[in-house]
Coordinates of N, CA and C in Angstrom, one line a residue:
M15 N 5.3 31.8 -12.5 CA 5.4 30.3 -12.6 C 6.6 29.8 -12.9
V16 N 7.1 28.8 -12.2 CA 8.4 28.1 -12.5 C 8.0 27.0 -13.6
S17 N 8.9 26.8 -14.6 CA 8.8 25.7 -15.5 C 10.0 24.6 -15.1
H18 N 9.7 23.4 -15.2 CA 10.9 22.5 -14.9 C 11.0 21.7 -16.3
M19 N 12.4 21.4 -16.4 CA 12.6 20.5 -17.6 C 13.0 19.1 -17.1
F20 N 12.7 18.0 -17.4 CA 12.9 16.8 -16.9 C 13.5 16.0 -18.0
R21 N 14.3 15.0 -17.6 CA 14.9 14.0 -18.6 C 14.5 12.7 -18.0
V22 N 13.6 11.8 -18.8 CA 13.2 10.5 -18.1 C 14.0 9.5 -19.0
E23 N 14.5 8.5 -18.1 CA 15.2 7.4 -18.7 C 14.4 5.9 -18.2
T24 N 14.3 5.1 -19.2 CA 13.5 3.7 -18.9 C 14.7 2.9 -19.0
E25 N 14.9 1.9 -18.1 CA 15.9 0.7 -18.2 C 15.0 -0.6 -18.3
T26 N 15.5 -1.2 -19.3 CA 14.6 -2.5 -19.5 C 15.6 -3.8 -19.7
A27 N 16.8 -3.4 -19.9 CA 17.6 -4.6 -20.2 C 18.6 -4.9 -19.0
K28 N 18.8 -4.1 -18.1 CA 19.8 -4.1 -17.1 C 19.3 -3.4 -15.8
V29 N 19.8 -3.8 -14.7 CA 19.7 -3.1 -13.5 C 20.7 -2.1 -13.2
D30 N 20.2 -0.9 -13.0 CA 21.2 0.2 -12.7 C 21.4 0.2 -11.1
R31 N 22.3 -0.5 -10.6 CA 22.4 -0.8 -9.1 C 22.6 0.7 -8.4
P32 N 23.6 1.4 -8.9 CA 23.8 2.7 -8.1 C 22.6 3.5 -8.1
R33 N 21.8 3.5 -9.1 CA 20.4 4.4 -9.1 C 19.5 3.8 -8.3
R34 N 19.3 2.4 -8.2 CA 18.4 1.6 -7.5 C 18.7 1.9 -6.1
D35 N 20.0 1.8 -5.7 CA 20.5 1.9 -4.3 C 20.2 3.4 -3.8
L36 N 20.2 4.6 -4.8 CA 20.0 5.8 -4.4 C 18.5 5.8 -4.2
L37 N 17.7 5.3 -5.1 CA 16.2 5.3 -4.9 C 15.8 4.6 -3.6
R38 N 16.3 3.7 -3.3 CA 16.1 3.0 -2.0 C 16.3 3.9 -0.7
A39 N 17.6 4.6 -0.8 CA 17.9 5.4 0.3 C 17.1 6.7 0.3
R40 N 16.7 7.1 -0.8 CA 15.7 8.3 -0.8 C 14.3 7.9 -0.1
L41 N 13.9 6.8 -0.5 CA 12.5 6.2 -0.1 C 12.7 6.0 1.3
R42 N 13.7 5.4 1.9 CA 14.0 5.2 3.3 C 13.9 6.4 4.0
E43 N 14.6 7.5 3.6 CA 14.7 9.0 4.2 C 13.2 9.3 4.2
A44 N 12.5 9.3 3.1 CA 11.0 9.9 3.1 C 10.2 9.0 4.2
N45 N 10.3 7.7 4.1 CA 9.5 7.0 5.0 C 9.9 7.3 6.6
T46 N 11.2 7.5 6.7 CA 11.5 7.6 8.2 C 10.9 9.2 8.6
A47 N 10.8 10.1 7.6 CA 10.4 11.4 8.0 C 8.9 11.4 8.1
A48 N 8.4 10.5 7.3 CA 6.8 10.7 7.3 C 6.1 9.8 8.4
S49 N 6.9 8.8 8.8 CA 6.2 7.7 9.7 C 6.9 7.7 11.2
P50 N 6.4 8.3 12.3 CA 7.1 8.1 13.6 C 7.3 6.6 13.9
I51 N 6.5 5.6 13.5 CA 6.7 4.3 13.8 C 8.0 3.8 13.0
I52 N 8.0 4.1 11.7 CA 9.3 3.6 10.9 C 10.5 4.3 11.5
G53 N 10.2 5.6 11.8 CA 11.4 6.2 12.5 C 11.9 5.7 13.7
A54 N 11.0 5.2 14.6 CA 11.4 4.5 15.7 C 12.1 3.1 15.6
L55 N 11.9 2.5 14.4 CA 12.5 1.3 14.1 C 14.1 1.5 13.7
R56 N 14.4 2.7 13.1 CA 15.8 3.0 12.6 C 16.7 2.8 13.9
G57 N 17.8 2.1 13.6 CA 18.8 1.9 14.6 C 18.6 0.9 15.6
T58 N 17.5 0.2 15.4 CA 17.1 -0.9 16.4 C 17.3 -2.3 15.8
A59 N 17.4 -3.3 16.5 CA 17.7 -4.8 16.1 C 16.5 -5.1 15.2
D60 N 15.2 -4.4 15.4 CA 14.1 -4.7 14.6 C 14.0 -4.1 13.3
E61 N 14.9 -3.2 13.0 CA 15.0 -2.6 11.5 C 15.5 -3.6 10.5
R62 N 16.5 -4.6 11.0 CA 17.1 -5.3 10.1 C 16.2 -6.6 9.7
E63 N 16.2 -7.2 8.4 CA 15.6 -8.3 8.1 C 16.6 -9.4 8.3
L64 N 16.1 -10.4 9.1 CA 17.0 -11.6 9.5 C 16.5 -12.8 8.9
P65 N 17.3 -13.6 8.0 CA 17.0 -14.7 7.4 C 16.5 -15.8 8.4
L66 N 15.7 -16.6 7.9 CA 15.2 -17.6 8.5 C 14.8 -18.9 7.5
Q67 N 15.8 -19.9 7.6 CA 15.6 -21.0 6.5 C 15.7 -22.3 7.2
I68 N 14.7 -23.2 6.7 CA 14.7 -24.7 7.3 C 14.7 -25.5 6.0
W69 N 15.6 -26.6 6.3 CA 15.7 -27.4 5.0 C 15.5 -28.9 5.5
V70 N 14.9 -29.6 4.7 CA 14.7 -31.1 5.0 C 15.4 -31.9 3.8
F71 N 16.4 -32.7 4.4 CA 17.1 -33.7 3.3 C 16.7 -35.1 3.7
S72 N 16.7 -35.8 2.5 CA 16.5 -37.2 2.7 C 18.0 -38.0 2.2
D73 N 18.3 -38.9 3.0 CA 19.5 -39.6 2.8 C 19.2 -41.0 2.0
E74 N 18.0 -41.2 1.6 CA 17.5 -42.4 0.8 C 18.4 -42.6 -0.4
G75 N 18.9 -43.7 -0.7 CA 19.6 -43.9 -2.0 C 20.9 -43.5 -1.9
G76 N 21.5 -43.3 -0.6 CA 23.0 -43.0 -0.4 C 23.3 -41.5 -0.6
G77 N 22.6 -40.7 -1.2 CA 22.8 -39.2 -1.4 C 22.0 -38.4 -0.5
E78 N 22.5 -37.1 -0.3 CA 21.5 -36.3 0.4 C 20.8 -35.3 -0.6
E79 N 19.4 -35.6 -0.5 CA 18.7 -34.8 -1.4 C 17.6 -33.8 -0.7
L80 N 17.6 -32.7 -1.2 CA 16.7 -31.7 -0.6 C 15.3 -32.1 -1.1
V81 N 14.5 -32.4 -0.1 CA 13.1 -32.8 -0.2 C 11.9 -31.8 0.2
A82 N 12.3 -30.8 1.0 CA 11.5 -29.7 1.4 C 12.3 -28.6 1.9
G83 N 11.7 -27.3 2.0 CA 12.3 -26.1 2.5 C 11.6 -25.2 2.7
L84 N 12.0 -24.2 3.6 CA 11.2 -23.0 3.8 C 12.2 -21.8 3.8
D85 N 11.9 -20.8 3.1 CA 12.9 -19.7 3.0 C 12.0 -18.4 3.7
A86 N 12.4 -17.8 4.6 CA 11.7 -16.6 5.3 C 12.6 -15.6 5.7
H87 N 12.1 -14.6 6.3 CA 12.9 -13.6 7.1 C 12.0 -13.0 8.2
T88 N 12.5 -12.3 9.2 CA 11.8 -11.7 10.2 C 12.2 -10.1 10.0
W89 N 11.2 -9.4 10.2 CA 11.5 -7.8 10.3 C 10.3 -7.2 11.1
A90 N 10.6 -6.4 12.0 CA 9.7 -5.6 12.6 C 8.5 -6.5 13.5
H91 N 9.0 -7.5 13.9 CA 8.1 -8.3 14.7 C 7.2 -9.1 13.8
W92 N 7.5 -9.4 12.5 CA 6.8 -10.1 11.5 C 7.7 -11.2 11.0
L93 N 7.1 -12.4 10.8 CA 7.6 -13.6 10.2 C 7.0 -13.3 8.6
H94 N 7.9 -13.2 7.7 CA 7.6 -13.2 6.2 C 8.0 -14.6 5.6
V95 N 7.0 -15.5 5.4 CA 7.2 -16.7 4.6 C 7.4 -16.3 3.3
N96 N 8.6 -16.5 2.5 CA 8.7 -16.3 1.1 C 8.5 -17.5 0.2
L97 N 9.0 -18.5 0.7 CA 9.0 -19.9 -0.1 C 8.6 -21.1 0.9
L98 N 7.8 -21.9 0.7 CA 7.7 -23.1 1.3 C 7.4 -24.3 0.2
W99 N 8.2 -25.2 0.2 CA 8.0 -26.2 -0.8 C 8.4 -27.6 -0.3
V100 N 7.6 -28.7 -0.7 CA 7.7 -30.0 -0.5 C 7.7 -30.7 -1.6
D101 N 8.7 -31.6 -2.0 CA 8.6 -32.5 -3.0 C 7.4 -33.4 -3.1
A102 N 6.7 -33.4 -4.3 CA 5.5 -34.1 -4.6 C 5.5 -35.6 -3.8
R103 N 6.7 -36.2 -3.8 CA 6.7 -37.5 -3.2 C 6.6 -37.5 -1.8
H104 N 6.8 -36.5 -1.1 CA 6.7 -36.3 0.3 C 5.4 -35.5 0.8
R105 N 4.7 -35.0 -0.1 CA 3.6 -34.2 0.4 C 2.6 -35.2 1.1
A106 N 1.9 -34.6 2.2 CA 0.8 -35.1 2.9 C 1.4 -36.1 3.9
T107 N 2.7 -35.9 4.3 CA 3.5 -36.6 5.2 C 3.8 -35.7 6.5
G108 N 3.3 -34.4 6.4 CA 3.6 -33.7 7.6 C 4.8 -32.6 7.5
L109 N 5.6 -32.8 6.5 CA 6.8 -32.0 6.4 C 6.4 -30.5 6.2
G110 N 5.3 -30.1 5.3 CA 5.1 -28.8 5.3 C 4.6 -28.2 6.4
S111 N 3.7 -28.9 7.3 CA 3.2 -28.4 8.6 C 4.5 -28.3 9.5
R112 N 5.2 -29.2 9.5 CA 6.5 -29.1 10.4 C 7.3 -27.9 10.0
L113 N 7.5 -27.6 8.8 CA 8.4 -26.4 8.4 C 7.7 -25.1 9.0
L114 N 6.3 -25.0 8.5 CA 5.7 -23.7 9.0 C 5.7 -23.5 10.5
L115 N 5.3 -24.6 11.2 CA 5.2 -24.5 12.6 C 6.5 -24.2 13.3
D116 N 7.7 -24.9 12.7 CA 9.0 -24.6 13.3 C 9.3 -23.1 13.1
A117 N 9.0 -22.7 11.8 CA 9.5 -21.2 11.4 C 8.7 -20.3 12.4
E118 N 7.3 -20.7 12.6 CA 6.4 -19.7 13.5 C 7.0 -19.8 15.0
R119 N 7.4 -20.9 15.3 CA 8.0 -21.1 16.7 C 9.1 -20.3 16.9
T120 N 10.2 -20.4 16.0 CA 11.4 -19.7 16.0 C 11.2 -18.3 15.8
A121 N 10.3 -17.9 15.1 CA 10.1 -16.3 14.9 C 9.3 -15.9 16.2
R122 N 8.5 -16.5 16.8 CA 7.8 -16.0 18.1 C 8.7 -16.2 19.1
E123 N 9.3 -17.3 19.5 CA 10.2 -17.6 20.8 C 11.6 -17.0 20.6
D124 N 12.1 -16.9 19.5 CA 13.6 -16.5 19.4 C 13.7 -15.1 18.9
R125 N 12.6 -14.5 18.1 CA 12.7 -13.2 17.5 C 11.6 -12.2 17.9
G126 N 10.8 -12.7 18.8 CA 9.6 -11.8 19.3 C 8.7 -11.5 18.2
C127 N 8.5 -12.3 17.2 CA 7.6 -12.0 16.2 C 6.0 -12.1 16.8
L128 N 5.2 -11.0 16.4 CA 3.8 -11.2 16.8 C 3.0 -11.6 15.7
H129 N 3.5 -11.5 14.4 CA 2.5 -11.8 13.4 C 3.4 -12.7 12.2
S130 N 2.6 -13.2 11.3 CA 3.3 -14.0 10.1 C 2.5 -13.6 8.9
R131 N 3.0 -13.6 7.9 CA 2.4 -13.3 6.5 C 3.0 -14.2 5.4
V132 N 2.4 -14.6 4.5 CA 2.6 -15.5 3.4 C 1.7 -14.9 2.2
W133 N 2.4 -15.4 1.1 CA 1.5 -15.2 -0.2 C 1.5 -16.5 -0.9
T134 N 0.6 -16.8 -1.6 CA 0.3 -18.1 -2.2 C -0.6 -17.8 -3.5
W135 N -0.5 -18.8 -4.4 CA -1.5 -18.8 -5.4 C -2.7 -19.7 -5.3
D136 N -3.8 -19.6 -6.0 CA -4.9 -20.5 -5.8 C -4.7 -21.9 -5.9
F137 N -3.8 -22.3 -6.8 CA -3.4 -23.7 -7.2 C -2.3 -24.2 -6.1
Q138 N -1.9 -23.4 -5.3 CA -0.8 -23.8 -4.4 C -1.4 -24.2 -3.0
A139 N -1.4 -23.4 -2.1 CA -1.7 -23.7 -0.5 C -2.6 -22.8 0.2
P140 N -3.6 -22.1 -0.4 CA -4.2 -21.2 0.6 C -5.1 -21.9 1.6
D141 N -5.5 -23.1 1.2 CA -6.4 -23.9 2.4 C -5.2 -24.5 3.4
F142 N -4.2 -24.7 3.1 CA -3.1 -25.3 3.8 C -2.9 -24.2 5.0
Y143 N -2.7 -22.9 4.5 CA -2.4 -21.9 5.4 C -3.7 -21.4 6.3
R144 N -4.8 -21.6 5.7 CA -6.1 -21.4 6.6 C -6.1 -22.5 7.6
K145 N -5.9 -23.6 7.3 CA -5.8 -24.7 8.4 C -4.9 -24.4 9.6
Y146 N -4.0 -23.7 9.4 CA -3.1 -23.2 10.5 C -3.2 -21.8 11.0
G147 N -4.7 -21.4 10.8 CA -5.1 -20.0 11.4 C -4.7 -18.9 10.5
Y148 N -4.3 -19.1 9.4 CA -4.1 -17.8 8.4 C -5.3 -17.2 7.9
D149 N -5.5 -16.0 7.9 CA -6.6 -15.3 7.3 C -6.2 -14.6 6.0
V150 N -7.1 -14.7 5.1 CA -6.8 -14.1 3.6 C -7.1 -12.6 4.0
V151 N -6.1 -11.7 3.7 CA -6.3 -10.1 3.9 C -6.1 -9.5 2.5
C152 N -5.8 -10.2 1.4 CA -5.7 -9.7 0.0 C -5.9 -10.7 -0.9
E153 N -6.7 -10.5 -1.9 CA -6.9 -11.4 -2.9 C -6.8 -10.6 -4.4
I154 N -5.7 -11.2 -5.1 CA -5.6 -10.4 -6.4 C -5.9 -11.3 -7.5
P155 N -7.0 -11.2 -8.2 CA -7.4 -12.1 -9.3 C -6.6 -11.7 -10.6
D156 N -6.4 -12.7 -11.3 CA -5.6 -12.6 -12.6 C -4.1 -12.2 -12.4
Y157 N -3.5 -12.5 -11.4 CA -2.0 -12.2 -11.1 C -1.3 -13.4 -10.9
P158 N -0.8 -14.1 -12.1 CA -1.0 -13.6 -13.5 C -2.3 -14.0 -14.0
P159 N -2.6 -13.7 -15.4 CA -4.0 -14.0 -15.9 C -4.3 -15.5 -15.6
G160 N -5.7 -15.6 -15.1 CA -6.0 -16.9 -14.9 C -5.9 -17.5 -13.4
I161 N -5.1 -16.8 -12.8 CA -4.6 -17.2 -11.4 C -4.8 -16.2 -10.4
T162 N -5.3 -16.5 -9.2 CA -5.5 -15.6 -8.1 C -4.3 -15.7 -7.0
E163 N -3.9 -14.5 -6.7 CA -2.9 -14.5 -5.6 C -3.4 -14.1 -4.3
Y164 N -3.1 -14.9 -3.3 CA -3.6 -14.6 -2.0 C -2.6 -14.1 -1.1
T165 N -2.7 -13.1 -0.1 CA -1.8 -12.8 1.0 C -2.6 -13.0 2.2
L166 N -1.9 -14.0 3.1 CA -2.6 -14.3 4.4 C -1.7 -13.9 5.5
T167 N -2.4 -13.6 6.5 CA -1.7 -13.3 7.9 C -2.2 -14.0 9.0
K168 N -1.4 -14.1 10.0 CA -1.8 -14.7 11.3 C -1.2 -14.2 12.5
R169 N -1.9 -14.1 13.6 CA -1.2 -13.5 14.9 C -0.5 -14.7 15.5
L170 N 0.7 -14.5 15.8 CA 1.6 -15.6 16.5 C 1.4 -15.4 18.0
A171 N 1.3 -14.3 18.5 CA 1.3 -14.3 20.0 C -0.1 -13.7 20.5

């Protein structure tokens, strides 16, 4: 029987970037070896995450003010909506719908995306996404305590 000695370190105050990058590289290697689908992505355009951002500005009052925005990326034929925000003064005007639909169109037509995913909390916009054809595929209660997080997906093509 072989006995191994290990040293375990816990970082809580800073990010050890070189070790994190090494960890990412090792996981990438393991995933590539374990999954023919992930392996087939390597070295293709579909392997890269490409940013997709849409901004809405108002020039009321003489200045340029951000009043809505969407931050997303595309990867492996998926649109990943990370953030979608509309200033409270401009909600229910169609800006959120326009942002989402423009992102879906760009992802589908320009990047060949077949699906979209988003996460939201119960007090934010699960009904908004359902209205646009998204289905809840994951529900995490008490994340954080007292709030439910939802992951929703939609077929784009």
